[in-house]
XYZ file of C-alpha atoms in Angstrom:
578
model
C 160.306 31.124 3.999
C 159.643 29.762 0.463
C 156.062 29.730 -0.476
C 154.889 27.492 -3.282
C 152.759 29.318 -5.855
C 150.961 26.114 -6.822
C 150.244 23.004 -4.868
C 147.855 20.162 -5.688
C 147.018 17.990 -2.598
C 144.295 15.988 -4.386
C 145.574 16.203 -7.977
C 142.593 18.224 -9.074
C 143.214 21.917 -8.189
C 145.778 24.588 -7.335
C 146.280 26.636 -4.283
C 148.878 28.945 -2.867
C 150.372 27.445 0.242
C 153.694 26.765 1.922
C 155.407 23.598 0.693
C 156.596 22.303 3.955
C 154.309 24.364 6.111
C 156.968 25.246 8.522
C 154.810 28.092 9.682
C 153.008 28.840 12.811
C 149.572 29.835 11.015
C 114.053 -10.280 1.614
C 113.543 -10.875 5.383
C 112.777 -8.467 8.116
C 116.037 -8.471 10.004
C 115.114 -6.707 13.198
C 116.264 -8.563 16.253
C 117.770 -7.776 19.596
C 121.415 -7.346 18.724
C 122.461 -5.146 21.610
C 124.055 -8.131 23.391
C 125.959 -9.167 20.241
C 127.284 -5.613 19.618
C 129.228 -5.324 22.847
C 132.368 -4.569 20.893
C 133.921 -7.817 19.801
C 137.018 -6.074 18.494
C 139.751 -8.601 18.645
C 141.991 -8.804 15.692
C 141.463 -12.122 13.958
C 143.937 -13.386 11.335
C 142.243 -14.957 8.262
C 145.483 -16.336 6.911
C 145.596 -19.746 5.255
C 147.257 -22.498 7.306
C 150.563 -22.332 5.432
C 150.584 -18.588 4.888
C 153.924 -17.027 5.829
C 155.589 -13.641 5.772
C 156.360 -13.943 2.051
C 152.649 -13.324 1.362
C 153.103 -9.668 2.076
C 156.083 -9.219 -0.159
C 156.826 -9.878 -3.894
C 155.425 -7.819 -6.709
C 153.156 -10.233 -8.581
C 153.882 -10.912 -12.194
C 151.014 -10.227 -14.618
C 148.802 -13.314 -14.789
C 146.667 -13.723 -17.867
C 144.949 -16.965 -17.080
C 144.056 -18.777 -13.891
C 143.210 -22.189 -15.167
C 144.204 -24.587 -12.441
C 143.210 -24.596 -8.790
C 146.819 -24.339 -7.869
C 147.150 -21.157 -9.920
C 144.066 -19.681 -8.235
C 145.228 -20.599 -4.799
C 148.710 -19.157 -5.393
C 147.170 -15.991 -6.847
C 144.890 -15.483 -3.813
C 147.730 -16.169 -1.423
C 149.987 -13.520 -3.094
C 147.227 -10.907 -2.834
C 146.149 -11.982 0.683
C 142.635 -12.783 -0.539
C 140.824 -14.983 1.970
C 137.496 -16.498 0.876
C 134.745 -18.338 2.813
C 131.797 -19.987 1.161
C 130.866 -22.541 -1.510
C 131.228 -22.481 -5.273
C 133.337 -19.331 -5.327
C 134.159 -17.847 -8.689
C 137.805 -17.436 -9.606
C 139.450 -13.950 -9.364
C 140.738 -12.076 -12.348
C 144.070 -10.318 -12.722
C 143.577 -7.526 -15.277
C 140.826 -5.102 -16.342
C 141.270 -6.477 -19.888
C 139.731 -9.748 -18.618
C 136.446 -7.906 -18.077
C 135.909 -7.526 -21.766
C 137.516 -10.750 -22.989
C 136.326 -13.183 -20.262
C 133.108 -11.585 -18.955
C 131.943 -9.830 -22.116
C 131.777 -6.416 -20.502
C 130.590 -3.557 -22.646
C 133.508 -1.552 -24.080
C 132.383 1.715 -22.390
C 133.173 0.357 -18.946
C 136.794 -0.549 -19.868
C 137.150 2.754 -21.640
C 135.982 4.717 -18.545
C 138.350 2.735 -16.346
C 141.317 3.768 -18.522
C 140.202 7.319 -18.718
C 139.975 7.392 -14.922
C 143.585 6.116 -14.700
C 142.579 2.770 -13.108
C 145.457 0.647 -14.505
C 144.973 -2.637 -12.594
C 142.406 -4.008 -10.165
C 142.978 -4.047 -6.431
C 142.682 -7.351 -4.480
C 139.079 -6.684 -3.444
C 138.094 -5.794 -7.004
C 139.815 -8.990 -8.311
C 137.613 -11.182 -6.224
C 134.412 -9.219 -5.501
C 133.611 -8.348 -9.128
C 133.407 -12.016 -10.341
C 131.292 -12.921 -7.290
C 128.819 -10.172 -8.036
C 128.755 -10.947 -11.770
C 127.586 -14.498 -10.816
C 124.798 -12.988 -8.721
C 125.990 -14.194 -5.350
C 125.385 -12.434 -2.062
C 128.623 -10.955 -0.745
C 130.229 -9.755 2.467
C 133.447 -7.920 1.525
C 135.964 -6.595 4.000
C 139.037 -4.730 2.799
C 141.248 -1.971 4.231
C 140.277 1.656 3.866
C 141.189 3.186 0.483
C 141.412 -0.221 -1.259
C 138.799 0.414 -3.995
C 135.654 -1.074 -2.484
C 133.314 1.383 -4.253
C 134.504 0.426 -7.700
C 134.211 -3.226 -6.687
C 130.420 -2.937 -6.698
C 129.900 -0.218 -9.323
C 131.585 -2.161 -12.150
C 129.518 -5.412 -11.864
C 126.352 -3.434 -11.211
C 126.655 -1.418 -14.424
C 127.467 -4.592 -16.320
C 124.330 -6.348 -15.062
C 122.038 -3.414 -15.694
C 123.290 -3.212 -19.283
C 121.542 0.008 -20.137
C 118.873 2.433 -18.964
C 115.236 1.216 -18.672
C 112.125 3.132 -17.653
C 110.789 0.692 -15.082
C 112.025 2.451 -11.931
C 114.949 1.853 -9.628
C 116.918 -1.354 -10.244
C 119.905 -0.712 -8.037
C 120.102 0.807 -4.508
C 123.179 1.927 -2.552
C 122.838 2.921 1.103
C 125.424 5.070 2.757
C 125.515 6.226 6.419
C 126.437 9.828 5.540
C 125.398 12.295 2.919
C 129.051 13.095 2.130
C 129.851 9.507 1.272
C 126.636 9.270 -0.712
C 127.764 12.253 -2.828
C 131.169 10.609 -3.342
C 129.500 7.368 -4.584
C 127.256 9.402 -6.856
C 130.245 11.137 -8.476
C 131.981 7.709 -8.990
C 128.877 6.299 -10.644
C 128.569 9.229 -13.017
C 132.230 8.850 -13.922
C 131.951 5.117 -14.676
C 128.610 5.398 -16.542
C 129.908 7.844 -19.204
C 128.710 6.562 -22.587
C 125.471 5.132 -21.210
C 122.480 7.326 -20.347
C 121.923 5.779 -16.941
C 119.779 7.899 -14.704
C 121.397 8.084 -11.274
C 119.537 9.786 -8.427
C 120.951 10.914 -5.120
C 117.978 11.218 -2.783
C 117.872 14.606 -1.107
C 115.065 16.746 0.210
C 114.759 18.471 -3.145
C 114.821 15.305 -5.272
C 112.304 13.675 -2.956
C 109.930 16.659 -3.249
C 110.260 16.677 -7.080
C 109.438 12.935 -7.302
C 106.467 13.399 -4.931
C 105.024 16.197 -7.178
C 105.768 14.346 -10.442
C 105.392 10.574 -9.870
C 106.084 9.673 -13.519
C 109.757 10.807 -13.009
C 110.390 7.853 -10.682
C 110.307 5.431 -13.626
C 113.051 7.254 -15.463
C 115.733 6.493 -12.833
C 117.831 3.349 -12.766
C 120.105 3.766 -9.722
C 119.304 5.271 -6.315
C 121.914 6.422 -3.731
C 120.608 7.513 -0.306
C 121.126 7.717 3.439
C 118.869 5.466 5.446
C 116.513 7.937 7.157
C 115.938 9.948 4.070
C 114.953 6.825 2.144
C 112.714 5.462 4.909
C 110.764 8.785 5.001
C 110.322 8.565 1.188
C 109.131 4.895 1.458
C 106.648 5.781 4.200
C 105.212 8.642 2.061
C 104.961 6.446 -1.032
C 107.419 8.606 -2.915
C 109.852 5.775 -3.645
C 109.114 2.219 -4.775
C 111.806 -0.438 -4.524
C 109.968 -3.477 -5.914
C 112.212 -3.673 -9.054
C 115.573 -3.327 -7.167
C 117.906 -6.191 -8.154
C 121.035 -4.942 -6.441
C 121.181 -3.753 -2.854
C 124.526 -2.476 -1.562
C 125.277 -1.414 2.023
C 128.386 0.738 1.970
C 129.991 0.910 5.484
C 127.739 -2.027 6.345
C 128.914 -2.491 9.885
C 127.688 1.087 10.689
C 124.374 0.530 8.994
C 123.759 -2.679 10.971
C 124.425 -1.013 14.336
C 121.478 -0.302 16.675
C 121.262 3.330 15.605
C 120.640 2.459 11.949
C 119.298 -1.143 12.176
C 115.613 -0.315 12.336
C 115.906 1.932 9.211
C 117.961 -0.700 7.352
C 115.346 -3.245 8.263
C 112.575 -1.194 6.722
C 114.582 -0.701 3.551
C 115.188 -4.421 3.245
C 111.481 -5.100 3.649
C 110.664 -2.675 0.855
C 113.022 -4.427 -1.595
C 110.606 -7.223 -2.563
C 112.259 -8.505 -5.756
C 112.781 -12.285 -5.438
C 116.030 -11.927 -7.438
C 117.472 -9.358 -5.106
C 121.289 -9.580 -4.746
C 122.697 -8.151 -1.487
C 126.298 -7.048 -0.864
C 127.911 -5.623 2.215
C 131.173 -3.625 2.054
C 133.272 -2.238 4.897
C 136.768 -2.052 6.299
C 135.568 -3.588 9.615
C 133.072 -6.296 10.489
C 132.535 -7.179 14.152
C 131.533 -10.766 14.681
C 128.039 -9.657 15.770
C 127.483 -7.978 12.380
C 128.660 -11.086 10.525
C 126.214 -13.221 12.524
C 123.364 -10.828 11.835
C 124.168 -10.579 8.112
C 123.994 -14.368 7.729
C 120.368 -14.236 8.824
C 119.177 -12.148 5.807
C 121.689 -13.183 3.124
C 121.349 -16.182 0.929
C 124.373 -18.516 0.923
C 126.779 -15.551 1.078
C 130.460 -15.562 0.138
C 132.744 -13.800 2.564
C 135.881 -12.070 1.224
C 138.570 -10.687 3.559
C 141.614 -8.825 2.236
C 144.585 -9.104 4.568
C 143.648 -9.260 8.240
C 140.193 -8.921 9.709
C 139.627 -5.544 11.431
C 143.143 -4.290 10.650
C 144.396 -1.012 9.292
C 146.247 -0.709 6.016
C 150.019 -1.196 6.216
C 150.734 2.089 4.401
C 149.862 4.048 7.552
C 152.535 4.803 10.101
C 150.735 4.675 13.447
C 151.858 6.288 16.668
C 150.513 6.607 20.231
C 151.427 9.765 22.185
C 150.924 10.174 25.892
C 149.932 13.774 26.719
C 149.239 13.503 30.487
C 146.126 15.607 31.035
C 143.609 17.055 28.531
C 145.655 20.288 28.355
C 148.576 18.362 26.954
C 146.613 17.624 23.693
C 146.419 21.288 22.713
C 150.076 21.781 23.572
C 150.947 18.794 21.325
C 148.953 20.167 18.423
C 150.505 23.656 18.743
C 153.982 22.031 18.935
C 153.242 20.275 15.697
C 152.284 23.560 14.114
C 155.446 25.294 15.284
C 157.700 22.455 14.070
C 156.089 22.457 10.646
C 153.724 19.932 9.025
C 152.619 18.889 5.601
C 148.978 19.655 4.999
C 146.201 18.680 4.869
C 145.621 17.263 8.356
C 142.463 15.806 9.808
C 141.877 16.098 13.603
C 139.145 13.861 15.110
C 137.301 14.685 18.360
C 134.486 12.848 20.093
C 131.693 15.483 20.044
C 130.400 18.534 18.264
C 130.981 20.724 21.302
C 134.679 19.753 21.483
C 135.060 20.334 17.746
C 133.792 23.874 18.200
C 136.059 24.431 21.184
C 139.185 23.200 19.413
C 138.311 25.332 16.341
C 138.058 28.514 18.501
C 141.453 27.739 19.898
C 143.323 27.098 16.655
C 141.678 29.747 14.520
C 144.022 32.378 15.985
C 147.208 30.276 15.527
C 147.912 31.491 12.050
C 146.812 28.362 10.081
C 143.892 27.819 7.714
C 141.616 25.762 9.888
C 137.931 24.818 9.685
C 135.513 22.494 11.415
C 132.902 20.089 10.049
C 130.054 18.394 11.938
C 126.380 17.558 11.618
C 125.194 20.957 12.897
C 126.697 22.766 9.899
C 124.473 23.322 6.914
C 124.604 21.313 3.708
C 126.092 24.310 1.864
C 128.757 24.854 4.546
C 129.788 21.140 4.546
C 129.974 21.051 0.772
C 132.146 24.200 0.763
C 134.439 22.831 3.465
C 135.090 19.585 1.570
C 135.752 21.500 -1.661
C 138.176 23.906 0.056
C 139.996 20.982 1.728
C 140.405 19.322 -1.731
C 141.651 22.591 -3.224
C 144.184 23.117 -0.462
C 142.578 26.170 1.015
C 142.068 24.408 4.348
C 145.248 23.079 6.017
C 143.664 21.632 9.200
C 140.134 20.233 9.356
C 138.594 19.376 12.704
C 135.995 16.661 12.472
C 133.634 14.385 14.398
C 132.853 10.789 13.328
C 130.936 12.304 10.411
C 134.130 12.287 8.366
C 135.483 8.986 9.511
C 133.429 6.816 7.195
C 134.299 6.272 3.548
C 135.383 9.784 2.579
C 138.174 9.523 0.059
C 140.778 12.296 0.576
C 143.786 10.802 -1.298
C 146.033 13.669 -0.209
C 145.550 13.610 3.574
C 149.006 13.228 5.057
C 148.270 13.127 8.738
C 145.327 12.081 10.966
C 145.349 13.163 14.620
C 142.999 11.375 17.071
C 142.697 14.292 19.503
C 140.185 12.245 21.504
C 140.814 8.524 21.881
C 138.389 6.521 19.652
C 135.439 4.741 21.270
C 136.028 1.422 19.440
C 138.509 -0.413 17.275
C 136.230 0.081 14.282
C 136.174 3.839 14.907
C 139.998 3.859 15.099
C 140.453 1.981 11.863
C 137.991 4.155 9.973
C 139.416 7.374 11.349
C 143.080 6.662 10.426
C 141.848 5.220 7.132
C 141.351 8.762 5.825
C 145.113 8.744 5.150
C 147.325 6.190 3.457
C 144.755 5.515 0.739
C 145.238 3.874 -2.678
C 148.758 2.741 -1.812
C 150.033 6.154 -0.654
C 151.804 6.540 2.662
C 150.266 8.356 5.618
C 150.663 8.973 9.286
C 148.261 8.693 12.226
C 148.854 9.953 15.767
C 146.545 9.084 18.679
C 146.758 11.176 21.846
C 145.928 9.452 25.102
C 145.653 10.459 28.754
C 145.609 8.396 31.914
C 141.832 8.178 31.464
C 142.276 6.407 28.162
C 144.906 3.974 29.456
C 142.497 1.079 30.209
C 141.480 0.961 26.514
C 144.967 1.323 25.013
C 145.523 -2.346 24.251
C 142.722 -2.402 21.659
C 144.605 0.141 19.481
C 147.937 -1.514 20.251
C 146.594 -4.789 18.748
C 145.618 -3.002 15.537
C 149.062 -1.358 15.284
C 150.824 -4.715 15.813
C 148.772 -6.544 13.255
C 149.405 -3.728 10.731
C 153.150 -4.104 11.102
C 153.865 -0.951 13.183
C 156.488 -0.922 15.937
C 154.962 -1.102 19.414
C 156.930 -0.898 22.679
C 157.085 -4.181 24.673
C 155.365 -2.679 27.707
C 152.278 -1.812 25.567
C 152.096 -5.399 24.316
C 151.982 -6.580 27.947
C 148.920 -4.439 28.759
C 145.658 -6.205 29.561
C 142.942 -6.254 26.991
C 139.894 -4.204 28.072
C 136.926 -6.255 29.255
C 133.820 -6.702 27.155
C 131.811 -4.601 29.655
C 134.252 -1.714 29.572
C 134.290 -1.683 25.782
C 130.502 -1.670 25.710
C 130.443 1.308 28.089
C 132.943 3.221 26.047
C 131.081 2.503 22.850
C 127.829 3.840 24.300
C 129.229 6.836 26.135
C 132.609 8.575 25.562
C 134.903 9.566 28.446
C 133.909 12.899 30.060
C 136.588 15.404 29.307
C 137.508 18.920 30.380
C 136.642 21.848 28.172
C 139.263 22.643 25.492
C 140.373 26.050 26.668
C 143.777 27.548 27.379
C 142.555 30.413 29.524
C 143.443 30.496 33.223
C 141.098 29.264 35.920
C 140.505 32.924 36.999
C 139.563 33.912 33.437
C 137.328 30.903 33.042
C 135.528 31.721 36.306
C 135.234 35.271 35.225
C 133.747 34.183 31.955
C 131.333 31.849 33.653
C 130.308 34.591 36.128
C 129.780 36.991 33.232
C 127.554 34.446 31.474
C 125.581 33.889 34.673
C 125.097 37.624 35.131
C 123.857 37.978 31.477
C 121.485 35.033 31.953
C 120.186 36.522 35.262
C 119.624 39.874 33.564
C 117.712 38.223 30.755
C 115.542 36.435 33.317
C 114.824 39.658 35.181
C 113.834 41.436 31.951
C 111.602 38.493 31.089
C 109.922 38.666 34.517
C 109.412 42.435 34.191
C 107.821 42.003 30.802
C 105.571 39.276 32.140
C 104.543 41.431 35.087
C 103.850 44.417 32.792
C 101.849 42.202 30.548
C 99.761 40.931 33.499
C 99.153 44.520 34.609
C 97.939 45.528 31.187
C 95.618 42.622 31.121
C 94.296 43.594 34.560
C 93.763 47.161 33.498
C 91.925 46.098 30.355
C 89.791 43.778 32.476
C 89.117 46.697 34.924
C 88.070 48.989 32.064
C 85.706 46.381 30.791
C 84.128 45.819 34.231
C 83.879 49.560 34.893
C 82.369 50.136 31.517
C 79.796 47.439 32.113
C 78.901 48.882 35.460
C 78.613 52.387 33.996
C 76.381 51.113 31.235
C 74.165 49.323 33.646
C 74.065 52.528 35.851
C 73.153 54.716 32.870
C 70.523 52.158 31.891
C 69.018 52.197 35.376
C 69.074 55.992 35.315
C 67.303 55.965 32.072
C 64.603 53.601 33.487
C 64.139 55.928 36.498
C 63.876 58.984 34.262
C 61.226 57.289 32.124
C 59.283 56.509 35.346
C 59.428 60.146 36.361
C 58.389 61.243 32.890
C 55.376 58.904 32.964
C 54.390 60.152 36.475
C 54.573 63.846 35.322
C 52.412 63.029 32.326
C 49.740 61.452 34.600
C 49.764 64.410 36.942
C 49.310 66.790 33.966
C 46.378 64.853 32.744
C 44.779 64.979 36.197
C 45.318 68.739 36.435
C 43.742 69.346 33.080
C 40.734 67.210 33.999
C 40.209 69.166 37.303
C 40.350 72.499 35.516
C 37.701 71.396 33.012
C 35.375 70.303 35.848
C 35.689 73.788 37.486
C 34.780 75.583 34.242
C 31.630 73.438 33.865
C 30.516 74.245 37.429
């Protein structure tokens, strides 16, 4: 077996690992949206009327100027840019246009070149001009298509330079990991300007609470919703000067779980010139409807197909029979050899732990990440994955949103995703920035009723799908709503025999019973001690009273004897006189 001495999955570090790994080791927006978010997950094509298959082909020649409407229309068609709205600014074709056409400061173009960004992606071509013109924006583009840069560049251009008036730009992310990634990208693009970028954490919030004057020194704030809401409620953060509000992974932030927090953040941004922009790879119709209520004359940009995966991902469905078949399939993959790193998604923290305990003894470098792990542990895991020290990472939905791992070669949906949006974001961790990737989704007979939702995504993304799958019925709206709210109940991930499992359960029950008995004994002993102490107190009180009463009696006897002595003396005196 040949072992590579150096490998660089993410083009930033080296690690010893097997090359082929053929080893076995403005408005308040709160409203009742539950009805609207029932899972409208159909794949809608946003093609122009005359768009044909040639749209997806042809390498576009470099276009310097887009003067006529025909040029603009042809350009958008080639790049599959679909736009909806009024007075839409024209796209641009080269980063050189930023300096020549839009008077961008030289440091931005220099940082783009230093970061090896050679030409803009379709979402950047259209979203950047829209944001430069101050318009509200809803931008939907495939995973790994450069959405983060599409709002960082125009934001830095508009802010011009640092000012000591407090936060002027706010980016909201559903996860801390994505917020950290955005923070790093901002720092990279802001080199040459002394912008103060703050990622809101427990520590930074405490610092600003203790030293309020520090708040005015920051220009850009990046945060998760709940952390920011707490800071707003405690008057630690003021958002009155915010001019740019970005929701990254906006469809997630406008779901019921986050909506109330997002609502409060919107209410705190009181600047009348506030520009709002929503970015995501997926936008259910319910989210689009909701967004229109709090955005002012927004422009909608869709790259390719709505709610579709990127075409660089080879997607596959694998029937595994029962739950036990999933673990067999994973181990078979390990035995046959695979190219790391690999992400495996499961539906719950408990199942992530179970799968980790199964694979840790299979001779591969495996780890698990979920919300119960500490901040330090999660940071270490992500770093180790980037450095190639982790070959297989087991994850929950925590890792499905926005995280940019350019070197991930394979995504395995161990548990069937609960929605089309979840599926698209999960598999979007591979095949990023034009690279190829592979995604395998395991399904059992319990998952069969929901299969067509994923089949639709595969078909629209250009993947081969068997005819019998295309003939399946689409799941009903009610069933999709149930699945979104509650995942399918599944057996424990464990390869031990039924006898061993029963034995283990019995052992746990015995241990629990023993603990309860000990607890009862301690409680009884404690009660007895209390009774004894009470008894001593009562006995002591009685004894004291008894001693007191004895003392009283003795004093009576003493007084009687004194009287009798007096009488005796008096009688003896009388006798002497006589």
